[in-house]
Amino acid sequence: MQDQRRDGGGTIRNSAGAAARRLGRIALIAPVLCVLWGLEAHAQQKIGYVDSQAILEKLPEYTSVEQKLDQLEDEWRAEIEDQEEKVQALRDEYRAWELLYTDEERRRKQAAIQKARKKVEQLRQRYFGPDGRLYTRQQELMRPIQKRILNATEEVATEEGYDYVFDKSEKVLFMYARDDHNLNDRVLRALGMTPEQQTEGR
């Protein structure tokens, strides 16, 4: 998911990474993985893994979310650019007439420019800041998809007897991972994706 974010004029939206982080309940960090391997001397553990980013990119609703977010981003960026043009117009006017202004007029013009610049920055933070509208909207749109992936993963793990399922797109160190422990296709089937649809998404 193109989770977040770009800075102001260019928000960094790495939604897929954001989605992977939201699936943290099914992912364990590397030290825990080492402990689990150590436990195999006492009891055989069945461990599988998924790549939540790869799963997301195959879901049609994820594409729809990305399109909505891109549309919002374009609209808000256009609004900011419009305000930036107004700031530039005020600057150009000030430079052209500066020598003819009285001291009072200069102070007034400079204050107007500063106010216009502040408005641009407020807009940028409102839309693209850490807790801005783009981030909030992304969380709202992604939450149902993340929940579906989590539920499907839990369903596959329960039905097939997996003790632990790791998210390969997380910062978990995989020195080696056998393909037959990759649960992506089974999770996608649990999400209603046919093998044909999965192949088309590749």
Short mmCIF file of C-alpha atoms in Angstrom, two decimals, residues 5 12 15 18 38 45 55 64 68 102 119 139 145 152 156 172 174 185 197:
data_model
loop_
_atom_site.label_atom_id
_atom_site.label_comp_id
_atom_site.label_asym_id
_atom_site.label_seq_id
_atom_site.Cartn_x
_atom_site.Cartn_y
_atom_site.Cartn_z
CA ARG A 5 4.45 9.57 3.01
CA ILE A 12 5.89 9.81 0.67
CA SER A 15 1.12 2.22 1.29
CA ALA A 18 2.22 0.83 5.80
CA GLY A 38 15.78 -23.34 19.34
CA GLN A 45 6.98 -26.14 15.14
CA ILE A 55 -0.75 -10.06 -1.50
CA SER A 64 -9.04 1.20 -6.16
CA LYS A 68 -8.64 7.36 -4.72
CA THR A 102 6.77 54.22 1.79
CA LYS A 119 -1.09 29.78 4.59
CA GLN A 139 -5.69 4.55 7.14
CA ILE A 145 -8.26 -4.59 3.44
CA ALA A 152 -7.51 -14.86 5.78
CA VAL A 156 -5.19 -20.59 6.56
CA VAL A 172 12.41 -10.29 9.72
CA PHE A 174 15.16 -14.87 6.53
CA ASP A 185 -1.46 -18.38 -2.76
CA GLN A 197 -6.72 -13.95 -11.08
#
